[in-house]
Coordinates of C-alpha atoms in Angstrom, one line a residue:
M1 CA 15.0 -14.8 -1.1
V2 CA 17.1 -11.6 -1.5
D3 CA 15.0 -8.4 -1.2
N4 CA 15.8 -5.1 -2.7
N5 CA 17.3 -3.9 0.6
N6 CA 19.9 -6.6 1.0
N7 CA 18.1 -8.2 3.9
L8 CA 18.1 -12.0 3.6
I9 CA 15.0 -14.1 4.3
D10 CA 15.6 -17.8 4.1
E11 CA 12.1 -19.1 3.0
Q12 CA 12.7 -22.7 4.2
E13 CA 14.3 -22.0 7.6
K14 CA 12.6 -18.6 8.1
L15 CA 15.8 -16.8 8.9
L16 CA 15.9 -13.0 9.1
D17 CA 18.9 -10.7 8.6
L18 CA 17.8 -7.6 10.4
P19 CA 19.5 -4.2 10.5
I20 CA 20.5 -3.0 14.0
Q21 CA 18.4 0.2 13.5
L22 CA 14.9 -0.4 12.1
T23 CA 11.4 0.9 12.5
A24 CA 8.2 -1.1 13.2
G25 CA 7.3 -0.6 9.6
D26 CA 10.7 -2.0 8.5
L27 CA 10.1 -5.1 10.5
S28 CA 6.6 -5.5 9.0
D29 CA 8.1 -5.2 5.5
I30 CA 10.9 -7.7 6.1
M31 CA 8.6 -10.3 7.6
E32 CA 5.8 -9.6 5.2
I33 CA 3.4 -9.3 8.1
P34 CA 0.7 -6.6 8.2
P35 CA 1.8 -3.5 10.1
S36 CA -1.2 -3.8 12.4
E37 CA -0.2 -7.3 13.5
V38 CA 3.4 -6.1 14.2
I39 CA 2.1 -3.1 16.3
K40 CA -0.2 -5.5 18.2
E41 CA 2.8 -7.8 19.0
L42 CA 4.9 -4.8 20.1
M43 CA 2.1 -3.7 22.5
R44 CA 2.0 -7.2 24.0
H45 CA 5.7 -6.7 24.8
G46 CA 4.9 -3.3 26.4
V47 CA 6.1 -1.2 23.5
M48 CA 3.8 1.6 22.2
A49 CA 5.3 2.4 18.8
N50 CA 3.9 3.6 15.5
I51 CA 5.1 2.3 12.1
N52 CA 7.7 5.1 11.7
E53 CA 9.3 4.8 15.1
I54 CA 12.6 3.1 15.6
I55 CA 12.4 0.0 17.9
E56 CA 15.2 -1.6 19.9
F57 CA 16.9 -4.5 18.1
E58 CA 16.2 -6.9 21.0
V59 CA 12.4 -6.1 20.8
A60 CA 12.5 -6.7 17.1
V61 CA 14.0 -10.1 17.7
L62 CA 11.3 -11.0 20.3
V63 CA 8.5 -10.0 17.8
A64 CA 10.1 -11.9 15.0
H65 CA 10.3 -15.0 17.2
E66 CA 6.5 -14.7 17.9
F67 CA 5.9 -14.9 14.1
G68 CA 8.1 -18.0 13.8
F69 CA 11.3 -16.4 12.5
K70 CA 14.9 -16.9 13.7
V71 CA 17.1 -13.8 13.6
L72 CA 20.7 -14.0 12.5
K73 CA 23.5 -12.4 14.4
P74 CA 23.4 -8.6 13.6
K75 CA 25.9 -6.9 11.4
S76 CA 27.4 -3.8 13.1
D77 CA 27.2 -1.6 10.0
S78 CA 23.7 -2.6 9.0
T79 CA 21.7 0.5 9.7
K80 CA 19.7 1.0 6.6
T81 CA 15.9 1.2 7.0
L82 CA 13.6 -0.3 4.5
K83 CA 10.7 2.0 4.0
S84 CA 10.8 4.4 1.1
D85 CA 8.0 6.4 2.8
F86 CA 8.8 9.4 5.0
D87 CA 11.2 8.4 7.8
S88 CA 11.0 10.8 10.7
S89 CA 14.1 9.5 12.5
N90 CA 16.5 11.8 10.8
L91 CA 14.5 15.0 11.5
N92 CA 14.1 17.1 14.7
D93 CA 10.7 17.5 16.3
D94 CA 10.3 21.1 15.0
Q95 CA 10.7 19.7 11.4
I96 CA 7.7 17.3 11.8
I97 CA 4.0 17.8 12.0
L98 CA 1.2 15.3 12.6
R99 CA -1.4 15.1 9.8
S100 CA -5.1 14.2 10.4
P101 CA -6.1 10.6 10.1
V102 CA -8.1 9.4 7.0
I103 CA -11.1 7.3 7.8
T104 CA -13.2 5.0 5.6
I105 CA -16.5 3.6 7.0
L106 CA -17.4 0.0 5.9
G107 CA -20.1 -2.6 6.7
H108 CA -23.2 -4.4 5.7
V109 CA -25.9 -2.6 3.7
D110 CA -28.5 -0.9 5.8
H111 CA -26.4 -1.1 9.0
G112 CA -26.1 2.7 9.1
K113 CA -22.8 3.6 7.4
T114 CA -24.4 6.6 5.6
S115 CA -26.4 7.6 8.6
I116 CA -23.3 7.8 10.8
L117 CA -21.5 9.9 8.2
D118 CA -24.6 12.2 8.0
S119 CA -24.7 12.4 11.8
I120 CA -21.1 13.4 12.0
R121 CA -21.5 16.0 9.2
G122 CA -24.7 17.4 10.7
S123 CA -23.2 17.7 14.2
K124 CA -19.9 19.3 13.2
V125 CA -20.8 21.7 10.4
A126 CA -23.6 24.2 10.5
D127 CA -26.4 23.9 7.9
S128 CA -25.7 27.4 6.6
E129 CA -22.1 26.3 5.8
H130 CA -22.8 23.2 3.8
G131 CA -26.3 23.6 2.5
G132 CA -28.1 20.9 4.5
I133 CA -25.2 18.4 4.6
T134 CA -24.8 18.3 0.9
Q135 CA -21.4 16.7 0.1
S136 CA -19.8 17.5 -3.2
I137 CA -16.5 15.6 -3.6
G138 CA -16.8 12.3 -1.8
A139 CA -14.6 13.3 1.1
Y140 CA -14.7 15.9 3.9
Q141 CA -12.9 17.0 7.0
I142 CA -14.3 17.9 10.4
T143 CA -12.9 19.2 13.7
H144 CA -13.6 17.5 17.0
N145 CA -12.1 18.9 20.2
N146 CA -9.6 20.8 18.1
E147 CA -8.5 17.7 16.3
K148 CA -9.1 17.3 12.5
I149 CA -10.5 14.0 11.0
T150 CA -10.9 13.3 7.3
F151 CA -13.7 11.0 6.1
V152 CA -13.6 9.4 2.7
D153 CA -17.2 8.4 1.8
T154 CA -16.8 5.3 -0.4
P155 CA -20.0 3.5 -1.6
G156 CA -18.8 0.3 0.0
H157 CA -15.9 -2.0 0.7
E158 CA -15.6 -2.7 -3.0
A159 CA -14.5 0.9 -3.6
F160 CA -12.1 0.7 -0.6
T161 CA -10.5 -2.3 -2.3
A162 CA -10.7 -0.9 -5.8
M163 CA -8.5 2.0 -4.7
R164 CA -6.0 -0.4 -3.1
A165 CA -6.0 -2.5 -6.2
R166 CA -4.7 0.6 -8.0
G167 CA -1.9 1.0 -5.4
A168 CA -3.5 3.8 -3.4
Q169 CA -3.3 3.1 0.4
I170 CA -5.6 6.0 1.3
T171 CA -7.1 4.8 4.6
D172 CA -5.4 5.1 8.0
I173 CA -8.3 3.7 10.0
A174 CA -11.3 1.7 9.0
V175 CA -14.6 2.0 10.9
L176 CA -16.6 -1.2 10.7
V177 CA -20.3 -0.6 11.2
V178 CA -22.4 -3.5 12.6
A179 CA -26.1 -3.2 13.5
A180 CA -26.8 -4.2 17.1
D181 CA -30.0 -6.0 16.0
D182 CA -28.8 -7.8 12.9
G183 CA -25.2 -8.6 14.1
V184 CA -22.5 -9.8 11.7
M185 CA -23.9 -10.4 8.2
P186 CA -22.3 -11.7 5.0
Q187 CA -21.3 -8.2 3.8
T188 CA -19.8 -7.6 7.3
K189 CA -17.6 -10.6 6.9
E190 CA -16.6 -9.4 3.4
A191 CA -15.7 -6.0 4.8
I192 CA -13.7 -7.6 7.6
D193 CA -11.7 -9.6 5.0
H194 CA -11.1 -6.5 2.9
I195 CA -9.8 -4.6 6.0
K196 CA -7.6 -7.5 7.1
S197 CA -6.2 -7.9 3.6
A198 CA -5.2 -4.2 3.6
G199 CA -3.7 -4.4 7.0
T200 CA -5.7 -1.3 8.1
P201 CA -6.2 -0.6 11.8
M202 CA -9.9 -1.0 12.7
I203 CA -12.6 0.5 15.1
V204 CA -16.0 -1.2 15.4
A205 CA -19.1 1.0 15.6
I206 CA -22.0 -1.1 17.0
N207 CA -24.9 1.0 15.6
K208 CA -28.7 1.1 16.2
C209 CA -28.1 0.5 19.9
D210 CA -31.4 2.3 20.6
L211 CA -33.5 -0.4 19.0
D212 CA -35.5 -2.9 21.1
G213 CA -33.8 -5.9 19.4
A214 CA -30.2 -4.7 20.1
D215 CA -27.9 -7.3 21.5
I216 CA -24.4 -5.9 22.1
N217 CA -23.0 -9.1 23.6
K218 CA -24.2 -11.2 20.7
V219 CA -22.5 -8.8 18.2
K220 CA -19.2 -8.9 20.1
S221 CA -19.3 -12.7 20.3
Q222 CA -19.8 -12.8 16.5
L223 CA -16.9 -10.4 16.0
V224 CA -14.7 -12.8 18.1
E225 CA -15.8 -15.7 15.8
N226 CA -14.4 -13.6 12.9
D227 CA -11.1 -12.9 14.8
I228 CA -12.1 -9.4 15.8
V229 CA -11.6 -9.3 19.6
P230 CA -13.0 -6.3 21.4
E231 CA -11.1 -4.6 24.2
D232 CA -13.5 -5.7 26.9
Y233 CA -13.1 -9.3 25.7
G234 CA -9.3 -9.1 26.2
G235 CA -8.5 -8.0 22.7
E236 CA -7.3 -4.7 21.2
V237 CA -10.1 -3.6 18.9
M238 CA -12.0 -0.6 20.2
C239 CA -15.8 -1.0 20.0
V240 CA -18.2 2.0 20.3
E241 CA -21.9 1.8 20.8
T242 CA -23.7 4.3 18.6
S243 CA -27.1 5.4 17.3
A244 CA -26.9 7.5 14.2
I245 CA -30.5 8.6 14.6
T246 CA -30.1 10.0 18.1
S247 CA -26.4 10.8 17.7
K248 CA -25.7 8.7 20.8
G249 CA -22.0 7.6 20.9
I250 CA -21.0 9.7 17.9
D251 CA -18.7 11.8 20.0
D252 CA -17.3 8.6 21.6
L253 CA -16.6 7.3 18.1
L254 CA -14.7 10.4 17.2
E255 CA -12.7 10.3 20.4
S256 CA -11.7 6.7 19.6
I257 CA -10.7 7.7 16.1
I258 CA -8.5 10.5 17.5
L259 CA -7.0 8.2 20.1
L260 CA -6.1 5.6 17.5
G261 CA -4.8 8.3 15.2
Q262 CA -2.5 9.5 18.0
I263 CA -1.2 6.0 18.6
L264 CA -0.4 5.7 14.8
E265 CA 1.4 9.0 15.0
L266 CA 0.9 10.0 11.3
K267 CA 4.1 12.1 11.0
V268 CA 4.9 14.2 7.9
P269 CA 7.8 16.7 7.3
R270 CA 6.8 20.3 8.0
N271 CA 8.3 21.7 4.8
S272 CA 7.9 19.4 1.8
S273 CA 6.4 19.3 -1.6
G274 CA 2.8 18.3 -1.7
E275 CA 1.8 14.8 -2.8
G276 CA -1.0 12.3 -2.3
Y277 CA -3.7 10.4 -4.2
I278 CA -6.4 11.0 -6.7
L279 CA -9.7 9.9 -5.1
E280 CA -11.9 10.6 -8.2
G281 CA -11.7 12.2 -11.6
T282 CA -14.7 13.8 -13.3
L283 CA -15.5 15.9 -16.4
D284 CA -17.8 18.9 -15.7
K285 CA -19.6 20.4 -18.7
T286 CA -18.9 24.0 -17.6
K287 CA -15.6 23.7 -15.6
G288 CA -13.8 21.0 -17.5
S289 CA -11.6 18.3 -15.9
L290 CA -11.8 18.0 -12.1
G291 CA -9.8 15.9 -9.7
T292 CA -10.6 15.1 -6.1
I293 CA -7.3 14.8 -4.2
L294 CA -6.3 13.6 -0.8
V295 CA -3.1 15.2 0.5
K296 CA -0.8 12.8 2.3
E297 CA 2.3 15.0 2.7
G298 CA 3.2 18.7 2.2
S299 CA 0.5 21.2 1.1
V300 CA -1.3 22.2 -2.0
S301 CA -2.1 25.8 -3.0
V302 CA -3.9 27.7 -5.7
G303 CA -1.2 28.5 -8.3
D304 CA 0.8 25.3 -7.8
Y305 CA 1.4 22.9 -10.7
I306 CA 0.1 19.4 -10.3
V307 CA 1.2 16.1 -12.0
A308 CA -1.1 13.1 -11.6
G309 CA -0.2 10.0 -13.7
E310 CA -0.1 11.3 -17.2
V311 CA -2.1 14.5 -16.7
S312 CA -1.0 17.9 -15.3
G313 CA -1.9 21.5 -15.0
K314 CA -1.8 24.7 -13.0
I315 CA -4.3 24.7 -10.1
K316 CA -6.9 27.5 -10.7
N317 CA -9.2 26.7 -7.8
L318 CA -9.5 24.4 -4.7
T319 CA -12.8 23.4 -3.2
D320 CA -13.2 21.6 0.2
G321 CA -15.7 18.9 1.0
F322 CA -18.4 21.4 1.7
N323 CA -18.1 23.2 -1.6
R324 CA -16.1 26.1 -0.1
S325 CA -13.2 27.7 -2.0
V326 CA -9.9 27.5 -0.1
K327 CA -6.4 28.7 -0.9
N328 CA -4.4 25.9 0.7
V329 CA -4.9 22.2 1.6
A330 CA -3.0 20.7 4.5
P331 CA -1.8 17.1 4.9
G332 CA -4.6 14.6 5.5
A333 CA -7.2 16.9 3.9
P334 CA -9.3 16.4 0.7
A335 CA -10.1 18.9 -2.0
Q336 CA -11.3 19.2 -5.5
V337 CA -8.8 20.6 -8.0
L338 CA -9.7 22.8 -11.1
G339 CA -7.0 23.3 -13.7
I340 CA -5.9 19.8 -14.8
N341 CA -5.6 19.3 -18.6
A342 CA -7.4 16.0 -18.6
V343 CA -9.5 13.8 -16.3
P344 CA -7.1 12.1 -13.8
K345 CA -7.4 8.4 -12.8
A346 CA -8.6 7.4 -9.4
G347 CA -5.8 5.8 -7.4
D348 CA -3.0 7.7 -9.2
N349 CA -0.4 9.5 -7.2
F350 CA 0.0 13.2 -7.6
K351 CA 2.9 15.5 -6.9
I352 CA 3.0 19.3 -6.6
F353 CA 5.6 21.7 -8.1
K354 CA 6.0 25.4 -7.8
T355 CA 6.9 26.1 -11.5
D356 CA 5.8 24.8 -14.8
K357 CA 9.4 23.9 -15.7
E358 CA 9.7 21.6 -12.6
A359 CA 6.4 19.9 -13.5
K360 CA 7.5 19.3 -17.1
K361 CA 10.9 17.9 -16.0
Y362 CA 9.1 15.5 -13.7
L363 CA 6.7 14.4 -16.5
K364 CA 9.7 13.8 -18.7
S365 CA 11.4 11.7 -16.1
L366 CA 8.2 9.6 -15.7
N367 CA 8.3 8.8 -19.4
I368 CA 12.0 8.0 -19.3
N369 CA 11.7 5.6 -16.3
K370 CA 8.4 3.9 -17.4
E371 CA 10.3 0.7 -18.3
Q372 CA 12.2 0.8 -15.0
R373 CA 8.9 1.2 -13.1
K374 CA 7.5 -1.8 -15.0
S375 CA 10.6 -3.8 -14.0
V376 CA 10.1 -2.9 -10.4
I377 CA 6.5 -4.0 -10.6
R378 CA 7.6 -7.3 -12.1
N379 CA 10.2 -7.8 -9.4
N380 CA 7.6 -7.1 -6.7
E381 CA 5.2 -9.6 -8.2
E382 CA 8.0 -12.2 -8.4
D383 CA 8.9 -11.6 -4.7
D384 CA 5.3 -12.6 -3.7
E385 CA 5.2 -15.9 -5.6
S386 CA 5.8 -18.0 -2.5
V387 CA 2.2 -17.2 -1.3
F388 CA -0.7 -18.5 -3.3
R389 CA -3.8 -16.5 -2.4
I390 CA -7.3 -17.8 -2.9
I391 CA -10.8 -16.4 -2.7
I392 CA -13.4 -19.1 -2.1
K393 CA -17.0 -18.9 -3.2
C394 CA -19.3 -21.9 -2.8
G395 CA -22.9 -22.7 -3.5
T396 CA -23.7 -23.5 0.2
D397 CA -22.2 -22.6 3.6
G398 CA -21.4 -26.2 4.3
S399 CA -19.3 -26.4 1.2
V400 CA -17.1 -23.5 2.3
D401 CA -15.6 -25.4 5.3
A402 CA -15.2 -28.5 3.2
V403 CA -13.3 -26.7 0.4
K404 CA -11.0 -25.1 3.1
K405 CA -10.2 -28.6 4.5
V406 CA -9.5 -29.9 1.0
L407 CA -7.1 -27.0 0.3
E408 CA -5.2 -27.8 3.5
T409 CA -4.3 -31.2 2.0
I410 CA -2.6 -29.8 -1.1
E411 CA -0.3 -27.2 0.5
N412 CA 3.2 -27.3 -0.8
E413 CA 6.4 -26.8 1.3
D414 CA 7.6 -24.1 -1.1
V415 CA 4.2 -22.3 -1.4
N416 CA 1.9 -21.2 1.4
I417 CA -1.8 -21.2 0.6
E418 CA -3.5 -18.1 2.0
I419 CA -7.3 -17.8 2.0
T420 CA -8.0 -14.1 1.6
H421 CA -11.8 -14.5 1.7
S422 CA -14.4 -17.2 1.8
S423 CA -18.2 -17.2 1.7
S424 CA -21.2 -18.7 0.1
G425 CA -22.9 -17.1 -3.0
S426 CA -22.1 -16.3 -6.6
V427 CA -18.7 -15.0 -7.8
N428 CA -19.3 -11.3 -8.2
E429 CA -17.4 -8.1 -9.1
N430 CA -16.4 -7.5 -5.5
D431 CA -14.6 -10.8 -5.4
V432 CA -12.6 -9.9 -8.5
M433 CA -11.7 -6.5 -7.1
L434 CA -10.5 -8.1 -3.8
A435 CA -8.5 -10.6 -5.9
T436 CA -6.9 -7.7 -7.8
A437 CA -5.8 -6.0 -4.6
A438 CA -4.6 -9.2 -3.0
N439 CA -3.1 -10.8 -6.2
A440 CA -5.4 -13.8 -5.6
V441 CA -7.1 -16.5 -7.6
V442 CA -10.9 -16.8 -7.3
V443 CA -12.1 -20.4 -6.8
G444 CA -15.8 -21.3 -7.1
F445 CA -17.3 -24.6 -6.1
Q446 CA -20.8 -25.6 -7.3
T447 CA -21.7 -21.9 -7.7
V448 CA -22.3 -19.5 -10.6
I449 CA -20.1 -16.7 -12.0
E450 CA -21.8 -13.4 -12.6
Q451 CA -21.3 -11.7 -16.0
G452 CA -20.0 -8.6 -14.3
A453 CA -17.3 -10.7 -12.6
I454 CA -16.3 -12.2 -15.9
R455 CA -15.9 -8.8 -17.5
Q456 CA -14.0 -7.5 -14.5
S457 CA -11.7 -10.5 -14.5
R458 CA -10.8 -9.9 -18.2
T459 CA -10.1 -6.3 -17.5
N460 CA -7.9 -7.0 -14.4
D461 CA -6.4 -10.2 -15.7
I462 CA -7.7 -12.3 -12.7
V463 CA -8.1 -16.1 -12.9
I464 CA -11.5 -17.5 -12.0
K465 CA -12.0 -21.2 -11.6
N466 CA -15.3 -22.9 -11.0
Y467 CA -15.7 -26.6 -10.2
D468 CA -18.4 -29.2 -9.6
I469 CA -16.2 -32.2 -8.7
V470 CA -13.8 -32.2 -5.8
Y471 CA -10.9 -34.2 -7.4
E472 CA -10.9 -32.0 -10.5
M473 CA -10.5 -28.9 -8.2
V474 CA -7.7 -30.6 -6.3
D475 CA -5.8 -31.7 -9.4
E476 CA -6.0 -28.4 -11.2
L477 CA -5.1 -26.3 -8.1
T478 CA -2.2 -28.6 -7.3
E479 CA -0.9 -28.0 -10.8
M480 CA -1.3 -24.2 -10.4
I481 CA 0.5 -24.2 -7.1
L482 CA 3.4 -26.2 -8.4
K483 CA 3.7 -23.7 -11.3
N484 CA 3.7 -21.0 -8.7
R485 CA 6.7 -22.3 -6.8
K486 CA 9.2 -19.5 -6.4
S487 CA 12.7 -19.9 -8.0
Q488 CA 15.6 -18.7 -5.8
T489 CA 17.5 -15.7 -7.1
S490 CA 20.8 -14.2 -5.9
E491 CA 23.2 -11.5 -7.0
N492 CA 26.6 -12.6 -8.3
T493 CA 29.1 -9.8 -8.3
L494 CA 31.4 -9.8 -11.3
G495 CA 33.6 -6.8 -10.5
F496 CA 34.1 -3.2 -9.3
A497 CA 35.2 -0.1 -11.1
E498 CA 35.8 3.6 -10.2
V499 CA 34.6 6.5 -12.3
L500 CA 37.6 8.7 -13.3
D501 CA 35.9 11.2 -15.7
T502 CA 32.7 12.0 -17.5
F503 CA 31.9 13.3 -20.9
S504 CA 29.0 13.9 -23.3
L505 CA 27.9 11.5 -26.0
G506 CA 25.6 13.4 -28.4
K507 CA 23.0 15.7 -26.8
T508 CA 21.4 13.5 -24.2
K509 CA 23.9 10.8 -23.1
I510 CA 26.6 11.1 -20.4
V511 CA 29.4 8.6 -20.5
G512 CA 31.2 7.4 -17.3
G513 CA 34.9 6.9 -17.9
F514 CA 36.1 4.2 -15.5
K515 CA 38.9 1.9 -14.4
V516 CA 38.2 -1.7 -13.4
V517 CA 39.8 -2.2 -9.9
E518 CA 38.6 -5.7 -9.3
G519 CA 37.1 -8.5 -11.4
L520 CA 35.5 -7.3 -14.7
V521 CA 32.7 -5.2 -16.2
K522 CA 30.5 -7.2 -18.6
R523 CA 28.3 -5.9 -21.3
N524 CA 25.2 -8.0 -20.7
S525 CA 25.0 -7.4 -16.9
L526 CA 23.7 -4.9 -14.4
I527 CA 25.4 -2.0 -12.6
K528 CA 24.9 -0.4 -9.2
V529 CA 26.2 3.1 -8.9
T530 CA 27.3 3.9 -5.3
R531 CA 28.1 7.4 -4.1
N532 CA 29.2 8.2 -0.5
E533 CA 28.5 4.6 0.4
K534 CA 24.9 4.9 -0.8
V535 CA 23.4 3.1 -3.9
I536 CA 21.9 5.8 -6.0
F537 CA 21.0 3.8 -9.2
Q538 CA 20.7 0.3 -10.4
G539 CA 20.1 -0.6 -14.0
S540 CA 21.5 -2.2 -17.2
I541 CA 24.4 -1.2 -19.4
S542 CA 23.4 0.3 -22.7
S543 CA 26.9 0.6 -24.2
L544 CA 30.4 -0.5 -23.2
R545 CA 33.6 0.7 -24.9
H546 CA 37.3 0.2 -24.6
L547 CA 39.1 3.1 -26.4
K548 CA 36.6 3.6 -29.3
E549 CA 35.5 0.0 -29.8
N550 CA 32.4 -1.7 -28.5
V551 CA 33.5 -4.6 -26.3
R552 CA 31.8 -7.5 -24.4
E553 CA 33.9 -7.0 -21.2
I554 CA 36.7 -5.0 -19.7
K555 CA 39.0 -6.8 -17.2
S556 CA 40.8 -5.6 -14.0
G557 CA 43.3 -2.8 -14.5
M558 CA 41.8 -1.7 -17.8
E559 CA 40.0 1.5 -18.6
G560 CA 36.8 2.0 -20.5
G561 CA 33.5 4.0 -20.8
L562 CA 29.9 3.0 -20.4
T563 CA 26.4 4.4 -20.6
L564 CA 23.5 3.2 -18.5
D565 CA 19.8 3.0 -19.4
G566 CA 18.0 5.8 -17.6
F567 CA 21.0 7.3 -15.8
N568 CA 23.1 10.4 -16.8
E569 CA 24.4 11.7 -13.4
F570 CA 27.9 10.1 -13.2
E571 CA 30.4 11.9 -10.9
V572 CA 34.1 11.3 -10.4
N573 CA 34.8 8.7 -7.7
D574 CA 31.5 7.0 -8.1
I575 CA 31.9 3.2 -7.5
L576 CA 30.4 0.9 -10.1
E577 CA 29.5 -2.7 -9.0
C578 CA 28.9 -5.0 -12.0
F579 CA 26.7 -8.0 -11.2
E580 CA 24.3 -10.5 -12.6
I581 CA 21.1 -12.2 -11.3
V582 CA 21.5 -16.0 -10.9
T583 CA 18.3 -18.1 -10.7
S584 CA 18.3 -21.5 -9.1

C-alpha cells in the first residue's frame, strides 16, 4: 500500500518505511494502530510521550516490532511527519499553550453517570451562579485546583459514537462508570467497545462504593475479562472509587482526569484562528438558530465570523455551560453561539474569521473543493479495505462465541477480520451507529432486527445481515470478504516540468506555462505541484495546450501550458510532476 505521505506499508510482509523524525501520533497513523496502544507501548519502553511529541527513531523501531512490523533502513532525508493536526515541534514553548481536556462519561444505565456529573457541577459551581445545577447547552467547564476540565454531557455511548461517525473526535478522555454492586453489565461492554473503537484514553469510575453490596475486586476482575486492566492489577487504566451521592472520590476522579490530561499534553498554538466542532444545533423560537460549539484550537469572540459546514454568520452572543454571557471562549471550552444564519449540523467542523470577507472567501473555497474532498474521502475508504470489520449480535450468549469461532475459519490472507463489538440481543440503532463510525458490517445470528436499526441503516448506508443457518452465514460472508480484498495501487511517474511563466485565461483561470525537462506531460493524468521541495497541490489536468492547440501530451524539451482543477496559484520555478495511478 502507498499512503498519501509516501510511507510504504507492505501489507503481506508488514514492512514499514518510517521517516527519521516522527511523533507518536505519526507512528500510530502509519501502523494504523490506536494512539492509546502506541502510547502504552512507549510507556513499557520507559518513554513518556504524548501523541504530538517527537520520539527517537530507535524507539519507534522497537514499538513497531512489538506490533509485528519490520522497519526498513531509514532514508536520511525522510523527515516529513504525517499528522495534518497541529504539530508543536516547530514552535517554541512560548508559542504553545495547553488546552483543557474534554471528557465524556459513559456506562450502563442507572450506574450513576448523570449523578456523577451532577455531583461535579454541584461541588464546583455555586447554586446562585447556575440556578440549581441547570445545564443549558449539553457541555460545561469546571475548575479544580486551578486546572480547567470540560465535560460533554452525552445521553449515552450512542451519542459519543454518533459524533465520531460524523468525523468529530471531540473526546480526549472517556470516563467509564461501573456500579460497584452490579459490576460490568451489557451496556458497560458496549461502552467499552465504543471507547476502544475510538482509541480514546480511559479512566474507570467504580461508583456506588457506599452501598452494602459493593464488591470492588469483583468489578476489577470483570474489567480484566474485558481487556481493561487496572493499575493495581498490573495494567495502566486508572480506577477511582466514587459515590456520587456522598461525593466520595469525586475529587480523586478529577485529579486522575487532570493527571491523564497532563500526560496527553494537549498542546495548541498560542496565536491561531479559532476552530473546533459543532456539538449541537437548535432553532429557538425567539433567538433563531443556535449552535453549541467546542473550541479545539484558537479562541472565539463576540464579533467574530463563524463558518460551520454550509452555514455562517457574525457571532452576536456567546453563552457558557451555565447560561452566563461571555466575551471570549478559550481552547477546550464549550459555548452556545448566537448569530448563525441557519441551524448547524452536529459533528461539523467550524472555523473563525475576523472579517466577513475572509469568511466568504473560505465558504467559496469549500464549494470549489467539494469534489476534491469527496475524492479524499473515497481514497481513505479505499485505504481501509484490507480490514473487514464486523459487529456480531446473536440470540443467545452461547451463540456469540460460536459465531466468533466460525469467523476465524474464514479469514483471508489479504483481509483481516476485526470484530468491533459482539453481544447477545436484537440488532438496534446503537449497533448501526457504531458500524457507521467503524465502517463495519452488522451480522446477526438467530436474532431480530429492530425497525429503528433498519431505518438507520438505510440512512447511513450500513449493511445488516441476519442468519439462521451457519453454512449460509459462512458462504455469504466469505463472498463479501473476497469482494473486499484490496487491490494494490502505486504511482507511476511519467515526467517532470518546470513553470516558466503564468498568465490569465478568462476571469477565473490561471495557466501555468511550462517546459518539460524529463519524460512527458499527459492530458489524462495527475499533477503534483512542488514549491520549495514541498508538495502544495495534487490534482487532475483540466486543459493541456501546445502553442494554441489542445494536445494529448507534451514531450521532453517542449513547452506548453496547462490548467488544473481547483488550483490557480502557479508561480515561476514550480516543479510539476506528472503521474498516473496504477492498480494491480
